[in-house]
Coordinates of C-alpha atoms and ligand atoms in Angstrom, one line a residue:
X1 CA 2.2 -135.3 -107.8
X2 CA 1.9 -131.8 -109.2
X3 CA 0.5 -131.9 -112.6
X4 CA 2.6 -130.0 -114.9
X5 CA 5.9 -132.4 -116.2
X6 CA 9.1 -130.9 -114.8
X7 CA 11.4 -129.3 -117.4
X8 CA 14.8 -127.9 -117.9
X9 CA 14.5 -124.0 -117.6
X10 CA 16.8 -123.0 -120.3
X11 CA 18.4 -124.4 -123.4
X12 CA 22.0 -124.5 -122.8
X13 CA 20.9 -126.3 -119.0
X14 CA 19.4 -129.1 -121.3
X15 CA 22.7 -129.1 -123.6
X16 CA 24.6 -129.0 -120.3
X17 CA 22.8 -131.6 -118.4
X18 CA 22.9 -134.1 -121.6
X19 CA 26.9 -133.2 -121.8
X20 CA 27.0 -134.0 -118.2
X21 CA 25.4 -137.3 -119.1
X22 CA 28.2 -138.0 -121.8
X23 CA 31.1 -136.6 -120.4
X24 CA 32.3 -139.7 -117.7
X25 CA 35.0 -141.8 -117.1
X26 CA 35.2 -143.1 -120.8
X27 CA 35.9 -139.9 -122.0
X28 CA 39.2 -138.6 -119.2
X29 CA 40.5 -142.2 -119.6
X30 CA 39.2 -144.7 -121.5
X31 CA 39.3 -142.3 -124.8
X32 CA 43.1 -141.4 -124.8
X33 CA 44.4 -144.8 -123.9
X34 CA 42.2 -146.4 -126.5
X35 CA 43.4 -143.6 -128.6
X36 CA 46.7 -144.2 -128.2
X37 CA 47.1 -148.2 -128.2
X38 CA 45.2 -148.5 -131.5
X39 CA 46.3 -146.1 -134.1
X40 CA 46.2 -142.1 -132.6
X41 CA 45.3 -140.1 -135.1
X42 CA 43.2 -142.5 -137.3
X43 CA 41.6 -144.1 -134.6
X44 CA 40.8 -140.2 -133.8
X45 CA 39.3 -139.6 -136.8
X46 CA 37.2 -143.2 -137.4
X47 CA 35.9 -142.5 -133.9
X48 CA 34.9 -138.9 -135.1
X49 CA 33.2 -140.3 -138.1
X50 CA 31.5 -143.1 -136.0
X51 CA 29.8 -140.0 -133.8
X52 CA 29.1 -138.3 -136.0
X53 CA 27.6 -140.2 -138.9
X54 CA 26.0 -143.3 -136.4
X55 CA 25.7 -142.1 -133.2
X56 CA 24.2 -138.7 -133.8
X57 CA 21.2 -139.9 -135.9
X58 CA 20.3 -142.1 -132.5
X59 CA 20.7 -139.8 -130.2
X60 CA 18.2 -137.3 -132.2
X61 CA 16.1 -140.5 -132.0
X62 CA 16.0 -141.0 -128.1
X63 CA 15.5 -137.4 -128.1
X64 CA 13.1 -136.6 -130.0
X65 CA 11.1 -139.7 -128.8
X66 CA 11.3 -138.4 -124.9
X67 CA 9.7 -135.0 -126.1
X68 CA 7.0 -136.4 -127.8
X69 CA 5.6 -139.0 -125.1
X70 CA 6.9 -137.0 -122.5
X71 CA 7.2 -139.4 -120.8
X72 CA 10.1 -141.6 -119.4
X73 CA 11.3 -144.3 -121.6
X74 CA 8.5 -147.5 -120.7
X75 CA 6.2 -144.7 -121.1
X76 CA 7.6 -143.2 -124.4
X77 CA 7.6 -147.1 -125.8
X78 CA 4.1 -147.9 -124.8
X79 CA 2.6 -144.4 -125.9
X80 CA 3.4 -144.1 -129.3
X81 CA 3.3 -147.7 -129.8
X82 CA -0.3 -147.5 -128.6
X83 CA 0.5 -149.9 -125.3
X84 CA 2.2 -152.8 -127.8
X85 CA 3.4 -155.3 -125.6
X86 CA 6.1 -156.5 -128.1
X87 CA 7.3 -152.8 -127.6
X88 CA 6.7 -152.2 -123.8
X89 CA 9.4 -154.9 -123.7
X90 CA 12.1 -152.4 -125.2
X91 CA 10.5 -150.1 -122.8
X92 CA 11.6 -152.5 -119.9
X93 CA 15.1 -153.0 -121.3
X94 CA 15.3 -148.8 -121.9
X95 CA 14.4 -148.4 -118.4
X96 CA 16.6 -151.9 -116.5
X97 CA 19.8 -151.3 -118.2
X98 CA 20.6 -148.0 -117.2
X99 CA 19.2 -148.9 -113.7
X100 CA 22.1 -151.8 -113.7
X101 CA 24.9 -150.1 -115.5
X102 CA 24.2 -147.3 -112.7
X103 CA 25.8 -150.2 -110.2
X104 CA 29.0 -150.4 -111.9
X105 CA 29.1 -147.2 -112.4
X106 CA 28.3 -146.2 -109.2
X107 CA 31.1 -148.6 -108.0
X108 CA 33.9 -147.1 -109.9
X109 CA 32.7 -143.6 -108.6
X110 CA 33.0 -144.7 -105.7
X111 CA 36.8 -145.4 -105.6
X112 CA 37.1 -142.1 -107.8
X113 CA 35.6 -140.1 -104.6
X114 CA 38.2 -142.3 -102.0
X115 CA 41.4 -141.7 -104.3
X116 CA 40.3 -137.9 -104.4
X117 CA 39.7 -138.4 -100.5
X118 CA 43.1 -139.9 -100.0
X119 CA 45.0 -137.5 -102.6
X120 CA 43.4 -134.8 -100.8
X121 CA 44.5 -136.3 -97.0
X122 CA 48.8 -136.6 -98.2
X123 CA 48.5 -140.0 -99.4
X124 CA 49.7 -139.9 -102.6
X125 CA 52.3 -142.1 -101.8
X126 CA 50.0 -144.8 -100.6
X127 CA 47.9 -144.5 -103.8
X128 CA 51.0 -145.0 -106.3
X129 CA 52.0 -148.1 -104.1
X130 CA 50.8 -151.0 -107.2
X131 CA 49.3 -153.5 -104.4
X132 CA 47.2 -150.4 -102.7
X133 CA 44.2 -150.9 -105.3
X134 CA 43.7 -154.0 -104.5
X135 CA 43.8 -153.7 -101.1
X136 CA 41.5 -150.6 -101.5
X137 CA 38.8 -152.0 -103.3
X138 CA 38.3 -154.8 -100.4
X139 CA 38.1 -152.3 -97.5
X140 CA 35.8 -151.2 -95.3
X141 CA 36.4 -147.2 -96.1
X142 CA 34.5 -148.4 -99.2
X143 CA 31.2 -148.3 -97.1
X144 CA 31.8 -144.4 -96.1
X145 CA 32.9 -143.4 -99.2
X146 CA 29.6 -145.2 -101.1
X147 CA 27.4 -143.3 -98.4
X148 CA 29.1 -140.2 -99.5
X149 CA 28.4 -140.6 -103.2
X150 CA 25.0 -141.9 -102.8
X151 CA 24.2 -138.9 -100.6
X152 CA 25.7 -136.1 -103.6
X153 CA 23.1 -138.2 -106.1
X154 CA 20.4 -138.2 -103.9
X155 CA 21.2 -134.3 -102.9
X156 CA 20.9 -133.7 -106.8
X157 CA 18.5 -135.7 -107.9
X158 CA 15.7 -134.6 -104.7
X159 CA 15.9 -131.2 -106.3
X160 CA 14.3 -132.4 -110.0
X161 CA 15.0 -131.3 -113.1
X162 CA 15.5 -127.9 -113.0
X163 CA 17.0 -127.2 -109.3
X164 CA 18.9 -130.6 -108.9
X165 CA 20.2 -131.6 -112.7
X166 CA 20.4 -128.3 -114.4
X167 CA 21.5 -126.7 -111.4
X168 CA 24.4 -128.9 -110.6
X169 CA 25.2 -129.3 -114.7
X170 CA 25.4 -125.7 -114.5
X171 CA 28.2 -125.7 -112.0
X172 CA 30.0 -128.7 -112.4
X173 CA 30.5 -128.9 -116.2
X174 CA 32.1 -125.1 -116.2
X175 CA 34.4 -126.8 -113.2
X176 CA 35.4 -129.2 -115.2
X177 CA 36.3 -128.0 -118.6
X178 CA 38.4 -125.4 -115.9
X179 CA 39.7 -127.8 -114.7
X180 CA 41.1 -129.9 -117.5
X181 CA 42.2 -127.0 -119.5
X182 CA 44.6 -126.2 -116.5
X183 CA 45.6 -130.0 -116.3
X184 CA 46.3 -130.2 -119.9
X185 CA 48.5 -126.4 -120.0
X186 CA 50.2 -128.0 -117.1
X187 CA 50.8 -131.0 -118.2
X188 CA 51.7 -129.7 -121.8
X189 CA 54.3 -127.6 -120.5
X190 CA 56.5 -130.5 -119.2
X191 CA 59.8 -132.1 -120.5
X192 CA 59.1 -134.3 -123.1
X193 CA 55.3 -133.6 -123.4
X194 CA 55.2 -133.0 -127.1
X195 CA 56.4 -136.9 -128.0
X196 CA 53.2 -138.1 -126.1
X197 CA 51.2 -136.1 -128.0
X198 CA 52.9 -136.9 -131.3
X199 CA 51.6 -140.5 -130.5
X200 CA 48.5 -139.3 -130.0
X201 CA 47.9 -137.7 -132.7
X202 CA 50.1 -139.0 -135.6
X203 CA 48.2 -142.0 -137.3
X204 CA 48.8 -145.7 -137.5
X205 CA 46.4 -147.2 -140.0
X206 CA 47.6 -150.4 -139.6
X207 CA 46.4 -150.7 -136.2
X208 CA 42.6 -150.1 -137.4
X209 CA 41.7 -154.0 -137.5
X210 CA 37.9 -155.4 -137.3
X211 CA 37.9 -155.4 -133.6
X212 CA 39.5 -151.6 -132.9
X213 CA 37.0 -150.5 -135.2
X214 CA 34.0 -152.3 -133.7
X215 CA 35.8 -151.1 -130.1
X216 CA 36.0 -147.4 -131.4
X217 CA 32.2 -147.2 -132.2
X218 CA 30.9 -149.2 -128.6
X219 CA 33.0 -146.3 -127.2
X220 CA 31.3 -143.9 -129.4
X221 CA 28.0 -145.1 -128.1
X222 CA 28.5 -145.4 -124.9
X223 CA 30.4 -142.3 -124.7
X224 CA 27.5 -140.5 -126.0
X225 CA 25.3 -141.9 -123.0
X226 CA 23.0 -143.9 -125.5
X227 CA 20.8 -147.1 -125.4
X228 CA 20.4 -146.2 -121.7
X229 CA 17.1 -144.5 -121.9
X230 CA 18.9 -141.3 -120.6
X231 CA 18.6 -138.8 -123.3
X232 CA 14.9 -139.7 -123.7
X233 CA 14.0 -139.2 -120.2
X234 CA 16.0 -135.8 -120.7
X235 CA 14.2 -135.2 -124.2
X236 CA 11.1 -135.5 -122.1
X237 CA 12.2 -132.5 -120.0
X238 CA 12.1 -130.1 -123.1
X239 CA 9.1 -129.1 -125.0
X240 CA 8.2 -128.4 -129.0
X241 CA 10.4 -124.9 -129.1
X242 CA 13.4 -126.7 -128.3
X243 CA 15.9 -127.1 -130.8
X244 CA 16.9 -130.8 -130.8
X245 CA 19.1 -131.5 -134.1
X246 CA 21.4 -128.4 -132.8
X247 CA 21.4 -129.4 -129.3
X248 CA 22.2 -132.9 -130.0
X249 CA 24.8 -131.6 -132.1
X250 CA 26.0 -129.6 -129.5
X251 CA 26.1 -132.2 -126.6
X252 CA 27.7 -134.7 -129.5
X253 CA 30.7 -131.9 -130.2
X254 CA 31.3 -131.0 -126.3
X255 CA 31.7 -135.1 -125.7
X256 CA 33.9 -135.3 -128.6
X257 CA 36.0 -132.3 -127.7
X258 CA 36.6 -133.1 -124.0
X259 CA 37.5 -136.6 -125.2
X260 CA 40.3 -135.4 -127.4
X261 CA 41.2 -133.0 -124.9
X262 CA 41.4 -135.6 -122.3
X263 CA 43.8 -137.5 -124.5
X264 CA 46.2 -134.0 -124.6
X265 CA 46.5 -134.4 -120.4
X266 CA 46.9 -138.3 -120.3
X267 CA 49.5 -138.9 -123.3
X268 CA 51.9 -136.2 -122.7
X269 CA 51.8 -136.3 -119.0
X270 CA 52.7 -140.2 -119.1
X271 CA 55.5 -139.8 -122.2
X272 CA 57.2 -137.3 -119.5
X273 CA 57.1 -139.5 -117.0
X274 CA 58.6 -142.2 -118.8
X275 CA 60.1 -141.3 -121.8
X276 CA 60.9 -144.8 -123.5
X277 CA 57.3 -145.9 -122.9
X278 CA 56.1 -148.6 -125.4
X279 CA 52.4 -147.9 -125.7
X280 CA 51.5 -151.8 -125.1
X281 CA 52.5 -152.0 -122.1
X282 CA 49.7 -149.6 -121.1
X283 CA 46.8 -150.4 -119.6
X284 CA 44.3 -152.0 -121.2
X285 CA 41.6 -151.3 -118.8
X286 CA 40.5 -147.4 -117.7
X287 CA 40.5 -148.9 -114.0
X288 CA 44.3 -149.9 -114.4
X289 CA 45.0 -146.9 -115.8
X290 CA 43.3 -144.8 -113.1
X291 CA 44.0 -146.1 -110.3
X292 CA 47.5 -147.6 -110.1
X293 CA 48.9 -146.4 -113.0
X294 CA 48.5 -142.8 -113.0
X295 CA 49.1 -142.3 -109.6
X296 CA 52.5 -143.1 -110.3
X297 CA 53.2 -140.9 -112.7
X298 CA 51.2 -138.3 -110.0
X299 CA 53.7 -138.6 -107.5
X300 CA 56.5 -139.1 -110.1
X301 CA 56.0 -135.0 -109.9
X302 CA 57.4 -134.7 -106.9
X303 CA 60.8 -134.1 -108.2
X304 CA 59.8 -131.2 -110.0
X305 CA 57.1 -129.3 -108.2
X306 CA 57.4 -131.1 -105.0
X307 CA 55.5 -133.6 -102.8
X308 CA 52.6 -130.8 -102.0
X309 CA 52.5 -129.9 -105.5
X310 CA 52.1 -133.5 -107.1
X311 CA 49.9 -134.0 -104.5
X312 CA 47.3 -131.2 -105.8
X313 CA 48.1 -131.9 -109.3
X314 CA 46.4 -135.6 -108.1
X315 CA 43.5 -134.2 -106.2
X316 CA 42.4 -131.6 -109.4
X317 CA 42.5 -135.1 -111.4
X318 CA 40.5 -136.8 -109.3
X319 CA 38.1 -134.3 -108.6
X320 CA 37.9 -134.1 -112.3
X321 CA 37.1 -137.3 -112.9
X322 CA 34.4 -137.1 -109.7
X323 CA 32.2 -134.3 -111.3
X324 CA 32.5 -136.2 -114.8
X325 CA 31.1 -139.1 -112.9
X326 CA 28.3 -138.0 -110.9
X327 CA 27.1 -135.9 -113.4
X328 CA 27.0 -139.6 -115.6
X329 CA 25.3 -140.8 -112.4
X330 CA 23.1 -139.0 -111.7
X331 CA 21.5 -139.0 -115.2
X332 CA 21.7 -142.4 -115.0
X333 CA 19.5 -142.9 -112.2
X334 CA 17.1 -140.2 -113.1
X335 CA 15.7 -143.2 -115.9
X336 CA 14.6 -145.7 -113.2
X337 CA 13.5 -142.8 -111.1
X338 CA 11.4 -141.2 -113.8
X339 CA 10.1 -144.1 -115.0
X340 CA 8.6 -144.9 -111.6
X341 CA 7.3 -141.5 -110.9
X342 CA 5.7 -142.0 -114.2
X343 CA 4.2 -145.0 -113.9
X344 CA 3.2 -145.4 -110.7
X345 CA 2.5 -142.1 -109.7
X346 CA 4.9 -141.6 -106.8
X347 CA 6.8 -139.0 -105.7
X348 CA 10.3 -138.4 -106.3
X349 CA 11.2 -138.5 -102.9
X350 CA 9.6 -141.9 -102.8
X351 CA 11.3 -143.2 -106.2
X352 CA 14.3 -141.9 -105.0
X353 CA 14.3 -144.0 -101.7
X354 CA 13.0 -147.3 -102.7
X355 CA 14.9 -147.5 -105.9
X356 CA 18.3 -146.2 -104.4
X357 CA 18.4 -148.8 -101.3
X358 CA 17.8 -151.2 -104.0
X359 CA 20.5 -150.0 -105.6
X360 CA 22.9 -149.3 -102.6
X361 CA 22.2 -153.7 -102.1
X362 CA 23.4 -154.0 -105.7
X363 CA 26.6 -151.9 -105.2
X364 CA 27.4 -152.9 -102.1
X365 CA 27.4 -156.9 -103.4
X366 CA 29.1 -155.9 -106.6
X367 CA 31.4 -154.3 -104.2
X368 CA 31.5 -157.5 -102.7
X369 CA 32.4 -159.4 -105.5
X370 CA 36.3 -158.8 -106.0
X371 CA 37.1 -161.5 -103.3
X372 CA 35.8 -160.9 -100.6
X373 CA 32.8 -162.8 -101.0
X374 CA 33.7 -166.1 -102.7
X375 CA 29.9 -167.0 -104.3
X376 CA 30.0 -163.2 -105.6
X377 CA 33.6 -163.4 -107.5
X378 CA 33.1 -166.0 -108.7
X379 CA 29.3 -165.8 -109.7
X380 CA 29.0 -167.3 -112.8
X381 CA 31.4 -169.3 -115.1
X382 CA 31.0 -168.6 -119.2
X383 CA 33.2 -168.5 -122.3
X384 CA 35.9 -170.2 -120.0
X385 CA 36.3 -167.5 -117.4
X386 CA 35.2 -167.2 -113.9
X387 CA 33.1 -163.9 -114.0
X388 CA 32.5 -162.1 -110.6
X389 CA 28.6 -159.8 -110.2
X390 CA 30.5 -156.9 -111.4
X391 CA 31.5 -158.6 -114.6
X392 CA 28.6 -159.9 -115.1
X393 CA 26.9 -156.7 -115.1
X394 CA 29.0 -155.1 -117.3
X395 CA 28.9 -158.0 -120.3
X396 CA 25.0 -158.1 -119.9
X397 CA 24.0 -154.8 -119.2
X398 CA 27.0 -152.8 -120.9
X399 CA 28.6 -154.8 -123.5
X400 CA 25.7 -156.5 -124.6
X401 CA 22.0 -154.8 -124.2
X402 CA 23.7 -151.5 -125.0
X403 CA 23.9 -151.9 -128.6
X404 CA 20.6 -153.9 -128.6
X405 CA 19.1 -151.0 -127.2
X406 CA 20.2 -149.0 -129.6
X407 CA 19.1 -151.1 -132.6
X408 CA 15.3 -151.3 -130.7
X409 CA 15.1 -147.3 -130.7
X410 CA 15.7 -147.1 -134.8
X411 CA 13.5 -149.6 -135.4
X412 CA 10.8 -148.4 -133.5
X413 CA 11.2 -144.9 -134.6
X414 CA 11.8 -145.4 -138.4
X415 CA 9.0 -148.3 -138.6
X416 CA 6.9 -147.8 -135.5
X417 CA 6.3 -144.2 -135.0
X418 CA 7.3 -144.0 -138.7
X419 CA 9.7 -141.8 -140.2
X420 CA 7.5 -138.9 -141.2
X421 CA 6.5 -138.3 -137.5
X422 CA 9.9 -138.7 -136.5
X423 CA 11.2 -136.2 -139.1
X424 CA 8.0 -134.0 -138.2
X425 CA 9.0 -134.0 -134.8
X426 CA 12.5 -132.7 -135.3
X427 CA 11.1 -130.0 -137.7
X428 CA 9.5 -128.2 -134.7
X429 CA 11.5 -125.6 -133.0
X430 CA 14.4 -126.8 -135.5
X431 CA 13.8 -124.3 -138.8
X432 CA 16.7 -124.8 -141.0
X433 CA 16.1 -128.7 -140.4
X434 CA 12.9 -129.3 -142.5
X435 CA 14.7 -130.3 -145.9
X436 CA 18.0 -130.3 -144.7
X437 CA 20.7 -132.3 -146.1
X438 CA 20.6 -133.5 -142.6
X439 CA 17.3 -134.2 -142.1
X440 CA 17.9 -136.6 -144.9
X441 CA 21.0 -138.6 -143.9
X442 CA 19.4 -139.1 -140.7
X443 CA 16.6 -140.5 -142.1
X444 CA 18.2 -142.8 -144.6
X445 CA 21.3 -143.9 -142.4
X446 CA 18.7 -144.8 -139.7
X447 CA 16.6 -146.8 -142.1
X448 CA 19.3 -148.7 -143.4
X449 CA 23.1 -149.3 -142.3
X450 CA 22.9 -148.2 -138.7
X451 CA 20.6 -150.5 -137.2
X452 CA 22.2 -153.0 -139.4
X453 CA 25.7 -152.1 -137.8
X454 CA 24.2 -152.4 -134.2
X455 CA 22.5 -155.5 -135.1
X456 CA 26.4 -156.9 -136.3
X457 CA 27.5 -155.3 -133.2
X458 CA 25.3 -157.1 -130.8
X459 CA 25.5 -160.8 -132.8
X460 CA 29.2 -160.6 -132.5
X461 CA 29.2 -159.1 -128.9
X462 CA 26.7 -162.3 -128.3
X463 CA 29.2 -164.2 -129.8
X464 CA 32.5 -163.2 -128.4
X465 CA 31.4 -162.6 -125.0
X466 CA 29.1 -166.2 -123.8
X467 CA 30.3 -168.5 -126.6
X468 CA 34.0 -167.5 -127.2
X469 CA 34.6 -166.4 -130.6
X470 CA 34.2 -163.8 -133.2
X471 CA 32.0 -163.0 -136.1
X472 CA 35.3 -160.9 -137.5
X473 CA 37.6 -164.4 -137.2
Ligands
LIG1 N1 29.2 -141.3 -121.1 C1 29.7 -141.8 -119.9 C2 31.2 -142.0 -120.0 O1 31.8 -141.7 -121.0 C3 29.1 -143.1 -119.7 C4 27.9 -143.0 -118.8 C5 26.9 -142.1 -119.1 C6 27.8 -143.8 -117.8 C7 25.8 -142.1 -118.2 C8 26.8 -143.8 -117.0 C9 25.8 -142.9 -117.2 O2 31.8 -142.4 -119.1

């Protein structure tokens, strides 16, 4: 391995490859339908608040953590916690969840790439059949279309930081805010578009009850690509003139914008497809939403702009949605592939190979798992429920380390690195910063109530998802 540590080549690559991160499939569907089912406009603005008053503070902590050990995340734990096993462990956790959330993830990409595929092909009219998804998801195509995601990753991620991630950052995130932006004036300028955004936006505080709220800040988190060890493998990739408070402020605003953008293509394009909606009867889950709902309303267009037309309106979605996810992948995977590089010395080719058959045998049995394979669907039994590998990935890794995660990086920074180093850190290449007002409430909200939130977060999580009931009655 070459000596020097590879690094992002210009500032706004590093805010664009960390935006890449965050911007996924939670922020073009999850966002607005969550939005809209609990409250619009004051689930909007407690989600706003959550980002920016919790979810900021950690993310300057994974950041500025990375460019201090520059190292990946096992690294970064062990380093400044002078090799500690106790905290090598959160190293291992930093470094294992992304590398399993990156199986789901990669999963659901996958579809993403064969709806484009088939949009693209004329077959919108198969896609908004409701029994095609299921059939879908248990075909063979699955198998070409995984090869051809896997192979974009690998394409990326072989070029490193700075001619792989930047590079493709640099070109996809422009494509995509291009993208939506035409989406939503499209989609705006339809019959009955402004009553869906009216229910976006207008607020319902009565629907803000214990579990929206606690829903509206995992989304936050998640959202913002934390407690996956990603933005401290990225952190890693920047050096002591960087800015971090204004980048992570940056990368925080872009999520949040293209988010709430998001919501202005999804609401108003489903209100004028259906004008006497009731917002509980949609989807509860982004994957009903995306793939059988949606195309509905896709080739519901037809009437209007004509087959050919809804047809592209379909395929700009879904390629949408394709660079917001492989963008999400592919920094994702970089925290495995980093970490072994690191560690052991290897190249990235090398990391890149062993770790992604390992993971192609994980997504290819979660793929597995939604019937085909009995022993995979049904792969464990808890809290009632028959869970299948792909649910159980997501309430370990996802819904339940997450948070943990996130608790484990303010303790160790407020009480293991300590805060003055931590606040020291930022300070360099940051000059308003030192004595901020916001140097401040990071400090003091990551000493006191936002761990203890996470830490509520996780007990309940623990609670509702293996043992069947809530802390919040
Ligand atoms: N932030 C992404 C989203 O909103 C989530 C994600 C990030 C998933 C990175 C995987 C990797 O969809």
């Amino acid at each position: 391995m070459s000596g020097a540590r590879e690094q992002f080549g210009s500032r706004i690559g590093f805010i664009l490859a960390a935006a890449g991160s965050a911007v996924g499939i939670g922020n073009l569907v999850g966002f607005p339908v969550g939005a809209a089912k609990n409250g619009g406009g004051a689930f909007l603005l407690m989600y706003a608040i959550f980002v920016f008053a919790i979810c900021l503070p950690v993310m300057l902590a994974e950041m500025s953590v990375g460019r201090h050990a520059k190292k990946d995340p096992l690294g970064a734990y062990s380093a400044i916690s002078n090799e500690s096993p106790k905290w090598k462990l959160a190293g291992w956790l930093a470094i294992a969840t992304p590398f399993m959330i990156a199986v789901f993830y990669m999963v659901i990409t996958v579809w993403i790439f064969g709806y484009l595929f088939e949009a693209v092909s004329g077959n919108l009219d198969k896609l908004a059949n409701p029994d095609t998804f299921g059939i879908f998801i248990n075909s063979p195509s699955i198998f070409a279309y995984m090869a051809v995601v896997v192979g974009v990753v690998y394409l990326i991620l072989q070029g490193g930081v700075k001619e792989g991630i930047e590079k493709a950052a640099k070109l996809l995130m422009p494509a995509l805010f291009v993208m939506l932006l035409g989406l939503v004036i499209f989609v705006l300028t339809r019959e009955n578009a402004m009553a869906g955004v009216e229910f976006y936006i207008v607020p319902d505080f009565s629907k803000l009850t214990a579990s929206v709220v606690n829903g509206a800040l995992a989304q936050a988190f998640f959202s913002l690509s934390l407690g996956m060890g990603i933005l401290i493998t990225y952190g890693s990739y920047i050096d002591k003139r960087a800015d971090v408070p204004t980048s992570a402020k940056l990368v925080a605003l872009t999520d949040t914008a293209v988010a709430f953008t998001a919501g202005l293509m999804i609401l108003p394009a489903i209100f004028s497809f259906n004008p006497e909606i009731n917002p509980d009867e949609l989807s509860e889950s982004s994957v009903g939403m995306i793939f059988t709902y949606l195309p509905n309303i896709f080739l519901a267009l037809q009437d209007s702009i004509g087959y050919l037309g809804a047809s592209f309106v379909a395929s700009l979605f879904f390629l949408l949605v394709f660079f917001a996810a492989i963008t999400s992948l592919v920094s994702i995977f970089e925290v495995p592939v980093a970490a072994l590089m690191d560690e052991k010395g290897v190249s990235r080719k090398w990391a890149l190979a062993s770790l992604g058959s390992i993971m192609i045998v994980l997504a290819i049995l979660s793929a597995l798992s939604f019937g085909k394979v009995e022993f995979l669907t049904q792969f464990m039994h808890y809290a009632g429920v028959d869970k299948s590998l792909f649910d159980v990935i997501i309430d370990v890794f996802y819904e339940t380390i997450l948070p943990l995660n996130g608790l484990l990086i303010c303790i160790f920074v407020i009480y293991r690195w300590k805060s003055a180093n931590f606040n020291a850190s930022l300070e360099e290449g940051s000059d308003g910063y030192k004595g901020s007002l916001f140097e401040k409430y990071v400090d003091v909200s990551l000493k006191t109530f936002i761990p203890l939130i996470l830490l509520v977060i996780f007990v309940n999580t623990v609670a509702v998802k293996y043992f069947g009931f809530s802390v919040f009655g």
